[in-house]
PDB file of C-alpha atoms in Angstrom:
ATOM      1  CA  MET A   1       0.000   0.000   0.000  1.00 39.00           C
ATOM      2  CA  SER A   2       1.569   3.237  -1.097  1.00 40.00           C
ATOM      3  CA  ASN A   3       0.476   5.433   1.828  1.00 44.00           C
ATOM      4  CA  GLY A   4       2.629   3.492   4.314  1.00 46.00           C
ATOM      5  CA  SER A   5      -0.296   2.279   6.462  1.00 51.00           C
ATOM      6  CA  VAL A   6       0.047  -0.866   8.527  1.00 51.00           C
ATOM      7  CA  MET A   7      -1.816  -3.666   6.780  1.00 55.00           C
ATOM      8  CA  GLY A   8      -4.193  -6.166   8.307  1.00 55.00           C
ATOM      9  CA  VAL A   9      -2.741  -9.562   9.102  1.00 88.00           C
ATOM     10  CA  ARG A  10      -3.816 -11.170   5.760  1.00 95.00           C
ATOM     11  CA  ASN A  11      -6.160  -9.747   3.122  1.00 97.00           C
ATOM     12  CA  TYR A  12      -7.484 -11.671   0.127  1.00 98.00           C
ATOM     13  CA  LEU A  13      -9.612 -10.607  -2.841  1.00 98.00           C
ATOM     14  CA  ILE A  14     -12.011 -13.076  -4.471  1.00 98.00           C
ATOM     15  CA  GLU A  15     -13.047 -11.776  -7.924  1.00 97.00           C
ATOM     16  CA  GLY A  16     -14.726 -13.114 -11.041  1.00 96.00           C
ATOM     17  CA  VAL A  17     -17.524 -12.371 -13.469  1.00 95.00           C
ATOM     18  CA  SER A  18     -21.152 -12.491 -12.382  1.00 94.00           C
ATOM     19  CA  GLY A  19     -22.339 -16.031 -11.747  1.00 95.00           C
ATOM     20  CA  VAL A  20     -19.040 -17.719 -10.879  1.00 97.00           C
ATOM     21  CA  GLY A  21     -19.897 -18.040  -7.182  1.00 96.00           C
ATOM     22  CA  LYS A  22     -18.326 -15.101  -5.342  1.00 97.00           C
ATOM     23  CA  THR A  23     -21.323 -14.590  -3.055  1.00 96.00           C
ATOM     24  CA  SER A  24     -21.647 -18.319  -2.363  1.00 97.00           C
ATOM     25  CA  VAL A  25     -17.941 -18.553  -1.498  1.00 98.00           C
ATOM     26  CA  ALA A  26     -18.228 -15.480   0.744  1.00 98.00           C
ATOM     27  CA  THR A  27     -21.231 -16.921   2.566  1.00 98.00           C
ATOM     28  CA  GLU A  28     -19.464 -20.263   3.100  1.00 98.00           C
ATOM     29  CA  LEU A  29     -16.319 -18.528   4.378  1.00 98.00           C
ATOM     30  CA  GLN A  30     -18.486 -16.603   6.868  1.00 97.00           C
ATOM     31  CA  ARG A  31     -20.250 -19.799   7.900  1.00 97.00           C
ATOM     32  CA  ARG A  32     -16.827 -21.244   8.691  1.00 96.00           C
ATOM     33  CA  GLY A  33     -16.028 -18.267  10.902  1.00 95.00           C
ATOM     34  CA  TYR A  34     -13.874 -16.133   8.614  1.00 96.00           C
ATOM     35  CA  HIS A  35     -14.143 -12.355   8.385  1.00 96.00           C
ATOM     36  CA  VAL A  36     -15.707 -11.490   5.023  1.00 98.00           C
ATOM     37  CA  ILE A  37     -16.449  -8.204   3.310  1.00 98.00           C
ATOM     38  CA  HIS A  38     -19.209  -8.580   0.717  1.00 97.00           C
ATOM     39  CA  GLY A  39     -17.809  -5.917  -1.592  1.00 97.00           C
ATOM     40  CA  ASP A  40     -20.828  -5.718  -3.868  1.00 93.00           C
ATOM     41  CA  ARG A  41     -23.070  -5.020  -0.853  1.00 94.00           C
ATOM     42  CA  GLU A  42     -20.756  -3.114   1.497  1.00 97.00           C
ATOM     43  CA  LEU A  43     -18.345  -1.194  -0.743  1.00 98.00           C
ATOM     44  CA  ALA A  44     -19.964  -0.777  -4.166  1.00 95.00           C
ATOM     45  CA  TYR A  45     -21.487   2.278  -5.761  1.00 94.00           C
ATOM     46  CA  LYS A  46     -21.841   3.688  -9.270  1.00 91.00           C
ATOM     47  CA  GLY A  47     -18.925   5.957 -10.081  1.00 94.00           C
ATOM     48  CA  ASP A  48     -16.127   6.862 -12.446  1.00 94.00           C
ATOM     49  CA  PRO A  49     -13.614   3.985 -12.285  1.00 94.00           C
ATOM     50  CA  GLU A  50     -10.637   6.350 -12.651  1.00 94.00           C
ATOM     51  CA  THR A  51     -11.596   9.211 -10.334  1.00 94.00           C
ATOM     52  CA  GLY A  52     -14.055   7.526  -7.969  1.00 94.00           C
ATOM     53  CA  GLU A  53     -16.505  10.390  -8.440  1.00 94.00           C
ATOM     54  CA  PRO A  54     -20.102   9.171  -8.063  1.00 93.00           C
ATOM     55  CA  VAL A  55     -22.161   9.316 -11.248  1.00 89.00           C
ATOM     56  CA  ASP A  56     -25.714  10.567 -11.579  1.00 83.00           C
ATOM     57  CA  LEU A  57     -27.960   7.580 -10.854  1.00 75.00           C
ATOM     58  CA  ALA A  58     -30.516   8.992 -13.307  1.00 74.00           C
ATOM     59  CA  LEU A  59     -28.216   7.606 -16.020  1.00 69.00           C
ATOM     60  CA  PHE A  60     -29.241   4.117 -14.868  1.00 67.00           C
ATOM     61  CA  GLN A  61     -33.022   4.654 -14.600  1.00 67.00           C
ATOM     62  CA  ASP A  62     -34.042   2.937 -17.835  1.00 66.00           C
ATOM     63  CA  GLY A  63     -31.406   0.238 -17.764  1.00 64.00           C
ATOM     64  CA  GLY A  64     -29.209   2.046 -20.255  1.00 70.00           C
ATOM     65  CA  ASP A  65     -26.115   0.623 -21.860  1.00 85.00           C
ATOM     66  CA  ILE A  66     -25.076  -2.560 -20.031  1.00 88.00           C
ATOM     67  CA  ALA A  67     -21.349  -1.985 -20.563  1.00 89.00           C
ATOM     68  CA  PHE A  68     -21.653   1.593 -19.269  1.00 86.00           C
ATOM     69  CA  ARG A  69     -23.428   0.409 -16.104  1.00 86.00           C
ATOM     70  CA  HIS A  70     -21.024  -2.468 -15.547  1.00 89.00           C
ATOM     71  CA  ARG A  71     -17.891  -0.360 -15.913  1.00 91.00           C
ATOM     72  CA  ARG A  72     -19.162   2.058 -13.285  1.00 91.00           C
ATOM     73  CA  HIS A  73     -19.664  -0.610 -10.629  1.00 93.00           C
ATOM     74  CA  ILE A  74     -16.785   0.389  -8.359  1.00 97.00           C
ATOM     75  CA  TRP A  75     -15.712   0.070  -4.751  1.00 98.00           C
ATOM     76  CA  ASP A  76     -14.860   2.845  -2.313  1.00 97.00           C
ATOM     77  CA  VAL A  77     -11.044   2.824  -2.441  1.00 97.00           C
ATOM     78  CA  GLU A  78     -10.573   4.576   0.917  1.00 97.00           C
ATOM     79  CA  LYS A  79     -12.943   2.138   2.612  1.00 97.00           C
ATOM     80  CA  VAL A  80     -11.098  -0.866   1.116  1.00 97.00           C
ATOM     81  CA  GLN A  81      -7.793   0.551   2.353  1.00 96.00           C
ATOM     82  CA  GLU A  82      -9.270   1.247   5.794  1.00 95.00           C
ATOM     83  CA  LEU A  83     -10.672  -2.276   6.111  1.00 96.00           C
ATOM     84  CA  ALA A  84      -7.367  -3.763   4.937  1.00 95.00           C
ATOM     85  CA  THR A  85      -5.537  -2.079   7.820  1.00 93.00           C
ATOM     86  CA  ASP A  86      -7.860  -3.650  10.418  1.00 90.00           C
ATOM     87  CA  ARG A  87      -5.647  -6.002  12.411  1.00 90.00           C
ATOM     88  CA  THR A  88      -8.458  -7.449  14.568  1.00 92.00           C
ATOM     89  CA  HIS A  89      -8.949 -10.363  12.132  1.00 92.00           C
ATOM     90  CA  ALA A  90      -6.266 -12.877  11.184  1.00 91.00           C
ATOM     91  CA  ILE A  91      -7.685 -13.120   7.662  1.00 94.00           C
ATOM     92  CA  THR A  92     -10.129 -10.921   5.787  1.00 96.00           C
ATOM     93  CA  PHE A  93     -11.703 -11.974   2.499  1.00 98.00           C
ATOM     94  CA  PHE A  94     -13.050  -9.254   0.201  1.00 98.00           C
ATOM     95  CA  CYS A  95     -15.511 -10.892  -2.193  1.00 98.00           C
ATOM     96  CA  GLY A  96     -17.102  -9.311  -5.228  1.00 97.00           C
ATOM     97  CA  GLY A  97     -16.375  -7.501  -8.452  1.00 95.00           C
ATOM     98  CA  SER A  98     -15.083  -3.991  -8.919  1.00 96.00           C
ATOM     99  CA  ARG A  99     -14.091  -2.157 -12.060  1.00 95.00           C
ATOM    100  CA  ASN A 100     -11.560  -0.001 -10.178  1.00 96.00           C
ATOM    101  CA  PHE A 101      -9.634  -2.830  -8.491  1.00 96.00           C
ATOM    102  CA  GLN A 102      -6.365  -1.509  -9.925  1.00 95.00           C
ATOM    103  CA  HIS A 103      -6.597   1.373  -7.421  1.00 96.00           C
ATOM    104  CA  PHE A 104      -6.482  -0.927  -4.383  1.00 97.00           C
ATOM    105  CA  ILE A 105      -5.222  -4.338  -5.527  1.00 97.00           C
ATOM    106  CA  ASP A 106      -1.886  -3.742  -3.788  1.00 95.00           C
ATOM    107  CA  VAL A 107      -3.504  -4.158  -0.344  1.00 96.00           C
ATOM    108  CA  PHE A 108      -4.115  -7.871  -0.958  1.00 97.00           C
ATOM    109  CA  ASP A 109      -1.764 -10.700  -0.102  1.00 95.00           C
ATOM    110  CA  GLU A 110      -3.279 -12.705  -2.928  1.00 96.00           C
ATOM    111  CA  VAL A 111      -6.053 -12.333  -5.475  1.00 98.00           C
ATOM    112  CA  PHE A 112      -8.228 -15.272  -6.479  1.00 98.00           C
ATOM    113  CA  VAL A 113     -10.324 -15.234  -9.643  1.00 98.00           C
ATOM    114  CA  LEU A 114     -13.173 -17.734  -9.638  1.00 98.00           C
ATOM    115  CA  ASP A 115     -13.809 -19.298 -13.029  1.00 97.00           C
ATOM    116  CA  VAL A 116     -16.266 -21.832 -14.425  1.00 97.00           C
ATOM    117  CA  ASP A 117     -16.812 -23.447 -17.801  1.00 95.00           C
ATOM    118  CA  GLY A 118     -19.188 -21.666 -20.170  1.00 94.00           C
ATOM    119  CA  ALA A 119     -22.011 -24.200 -19.847  1.00 95.00           C
ATOM    120  CA  THR A 120     -22.018 -23.951 -16.044  1.00 95.00           C
ATOM    121  CA  LEU A 121     -21.998 -20.160 -16.221  1.00 97.00           C
ATOM    122  CA  GLN A 122     -24.928 -20.137 -18.662  1.00 95.00           C
ATOM    123  CA  LYS A 123     -26.890 -22.459 -16.370  1.00 96.00           C
ATOM    124  CA  ARG A 124     -26.197 -20.309 -13.293  1.00 96.00           C
ATOM    125  CA  LEU A 125     -27.113 -17.069 -15.054  1.00 95.00           C
ATOM    126  CA  ALA A 126     -30.322 -18.590 -16.454  1.00 94.00           C
ATOM    127  CA  ALA A 127     -31.387 -19.427 -12.880  1.00 94.00           C
ATOM    128  CA  ARG A 128     -31.000 -15.808 -11.714  1.00 94.00           C
ATOM    129  CA  PRO A 129     -34.038 -13.592 -11.215  1.00 92.00           C
ATOM    130  CA  ALA A 130     -34.465 -10.915 -13.895  1.00 87.00           C
ATOM    131  CA  ASP A 131     -33.692  -8.118 -11.409  1.00 86.00           C
ATOM    132  CA  GLU A 132     -30.249  -9.572 -10.543  1.00 89.00           C
ATOM    133  CA  PHE A 133     -27.345  -8.643 -12.846  1.00 88.00           C
ATOM    134  CA  GLY A 134     -26.992 -11.319 -15.519  1.00 89.00           C
ATOM    135  CA  GLY A 135     -30.597 -12.407 -15.038  1.00 89.00           C
ATOM    136  CA  ASN A 136     -31.985 -11.009 -18.286  1.00 90.00           C
ATOM    137  CA  PRO A 137     -30.907 -12.165 -21.762  1.00 92.00           C
ATOM    138  CA  ALA A 138     -28.945  -9.015 -22.736  1.00 91.00           C
ATOM    139  CA  GLU A 139     -27.004  -8.968 -19.457  1.00 92.00           C
ATOM    140  CA  ARG A 140     -26.434 -12.713 -19.688  1.00 95.00           C
ATOM    141  CA  GLU A 141     -24.863 -12.292 -23.135  1.00 95.00           C
ATOM    142  CA  PHE A 142     -22.692  -9.453 -21.805  1.00 94.00           C
ATOM    143  CA  VAL A 143     -21.469 -11.582 -18.880  1.00 95.00           C
ATOM    144  CA  LEU A 144     -20.686 -14.479 -21.225  1.00 96.00           C
ATOM    145  CA  GLN A 145     -18.641 -12.094 -23.382  1.00 96.00           C
ATOM    146  CA  LEU A 146     -16.723 -10.869 -20.311  1.00 95.00           C
ATOM    147  CA  HIS A 147     -16.156 -14.482 -19.284  1.00 96.00           C
ATOM    148  CA  ALA A 148     -14.757 -15.332 -22.715  1.00 95.00           C
ATOM    149  CA  THR A 149     -12.433 -12.309 -22.935  1.00 94.00           C
ATOM    150  CA  LYS A 150     -11.545 -11.979 -19.218  1.00 92.00           C
ATOM    151  CA  GLU A 151     -11.116  -8.299 -20.077  1.00 89.00           C
ATOM    152  CA  ASP A 152     -11.986  -6.784 -16.727  1.00 87.00           C
ATOM    153  CA  LEU A 153     -10.393  -9.245 -14.310  1.00 92.00           C
ATOM    154  CA  PRO A 154      -7.096  -8.887 -12.460  1.00 92.00           C
ATOM    155  CA  VAL A 155      -4.362 -10.434 -14.616  1.00 87.00           C
ATOM    156  CA  HIS A 156      -2.045 -11.256 -11.721  1.00 87.00           C
ATOM    157  CA  ALA A 157      -4.249 -13.682  -9.865  1.00 95.00           C
ATOM    158  CA  THR A 158      -4.679 -17.305  -8.921  1.00 97.00           C
ATOM    159  CA  VAL A 159      -7.495 -18.890 -10.905  1.00 97.00           C
ATOM    160  CA  VAL A 160      -9.740 -21.208  -8.884  1.00 98.00           C
ATOM    161  CA  SER A 161     -12.247 -23.447 -10.633  1.00 97.00           C
ATOM    162  CA  SER A 162     -15.660 -22.869  -9.103  1.00 97.00           C
ATOM    163  CA  SER A 163     -17.318 -25.542 -11.239  1.00 96.00           C
ATOM    164  CA  ARG A 164     -16.657 -27.915  -8.342  1.00 97.00           C
ATOM    165  CA  PRO A 165     -18.817 -28.302  -5.207  1.00 97.00           C
ATOM    166  CA  LEU A 166     -18.770 -25.213  -2.980  1.00 98.00           C
ATOM    167  CA  ASP A 167     -17.018 -26.897  -0.050  1.00 97.00           C
ATOM    168  CA  VAL A 168     -14.213 -28.071  -2.369  1.00 97.00           C
ATOM    169  CA  VAL A 169     -13.790 -24.564  -3.821  1.00 98.00           C
ATOM    170  CA  VAL A 170     -13.593 -23.000  -0.354  1.00 98.00           C
ATOM    171  CA  ASP A 171     -11.215 -25.711   0.891  1.00 97.00           C
ATOM    172  CA  ASP A 172      -8.990 -25.001  -2.128  1.00 97.00           C
ATOM    173  CA  ILE A 173      -8.913 -21.256  -1.413  1.00 98.00           C
ATOM    174  CA  LEU A 174      -8.205 -21.795   2.280  1.00 97.00           C
ATOM    175  CA  ALA A 175      -5.378 -24.235   1.492  1.00 96.00           C
ATOM    176  CA  ARG A 176      -3.814 -21.580  -0.724  1.00 95.00           C
ATOM    177  CA  CYS A 177      -4.161 -19.004   2.066  1.00 93.00           C
ATOM    178  CA  THR A 178      -2.640 -21.122   4.810  1.00 78.00           C
ATOM    179  CA  GLY A 179      -0.288 -23.416   2.906  1.00 59.00           C
ATOM    180  CA  PRO A 180       3.045 -22.779   1.179  1.00 48.00           C
ATOM    181  CA  ALA A 181       1.325 -20.894  -1.662  1.00 42.00           C
ATOM    182  CA  ALA A 182       0.274 -18.216   0.845  1.00 41.00           C
ATOM    183  CA  LYS A 183       3.877 -17.235   1.506  1.00 37.00           C
ATOM    184  CA  GLY A 184       3.938 -14.998  -1.589  1.00 38.00           C
ATOM    185  CA  SER A 185       2.375 -11.561  -1.450  1.00 36.00           C
ATOM    186  CA  MET A 186       0.556  -9.450  -4.040  1.00 38.00           C
ATOM    187  CA  ARG A 187       2.296  -6.500  -2.424  1.00 37.00           C
ATOM    188  CA  ALA A 188       5.753  -7.875  -3.139  1.00 33.00           C
ATOM    189  CA  SER A 189       5.255 -10.073  -6.185  1.00 32.00           C
ATOM    190  CA  SER A 190       2.568 -11.582  -8.338  1.00 33.00           C
ATOM    191  CA  SER A 191       2.072 -14.592 -10.534  1.00 32.00           C
ATOM    192  CA  SER A 192       0.262 -14.340 -13.818  1.00 31.00           C
ATOM    193  CA  PHE A 193      -2.835 -16.356 -14.611  1.00 30.00           C
TER     194      PHE A 193
END
């Protein structure tokens, strides 16, 4: 972190496109007693991904351009940095998607990107209610395009297959956080996916 703040003990980001299981993983981590920040609920707002300035919500009233809306789904950078300095928890998992992650990615010891095969993603998105992102056909197609291109995901991350049962996915992430793979740090180095 560039401002010289003391970091929390261990901070991890769990990212991925809509429908790969970020919320399910977060809920399971909480059930197991881990400290979890649901980024899409607790940190997200609509703003400029470069400046952080909030955008006029009237721009989103009639649905509007899906790509425009998606690219303005950002997290409060100062709040992420503040939470990352909290040393009351041995491990904190930040789960969700943010289009401005490049402004705070350095606070994480490791970044995990959940990924599934295309058929599984289509099935999960088709099961979503229409009012949840990815739940209508146009949004679903947009998410599938993002999944195929991986254009808005962190490139220096550990990919975790979330096509497997939830408990296996969470066990895999936890093993990477507590085992030898956890010795590396996003702050000091990164491995490409």
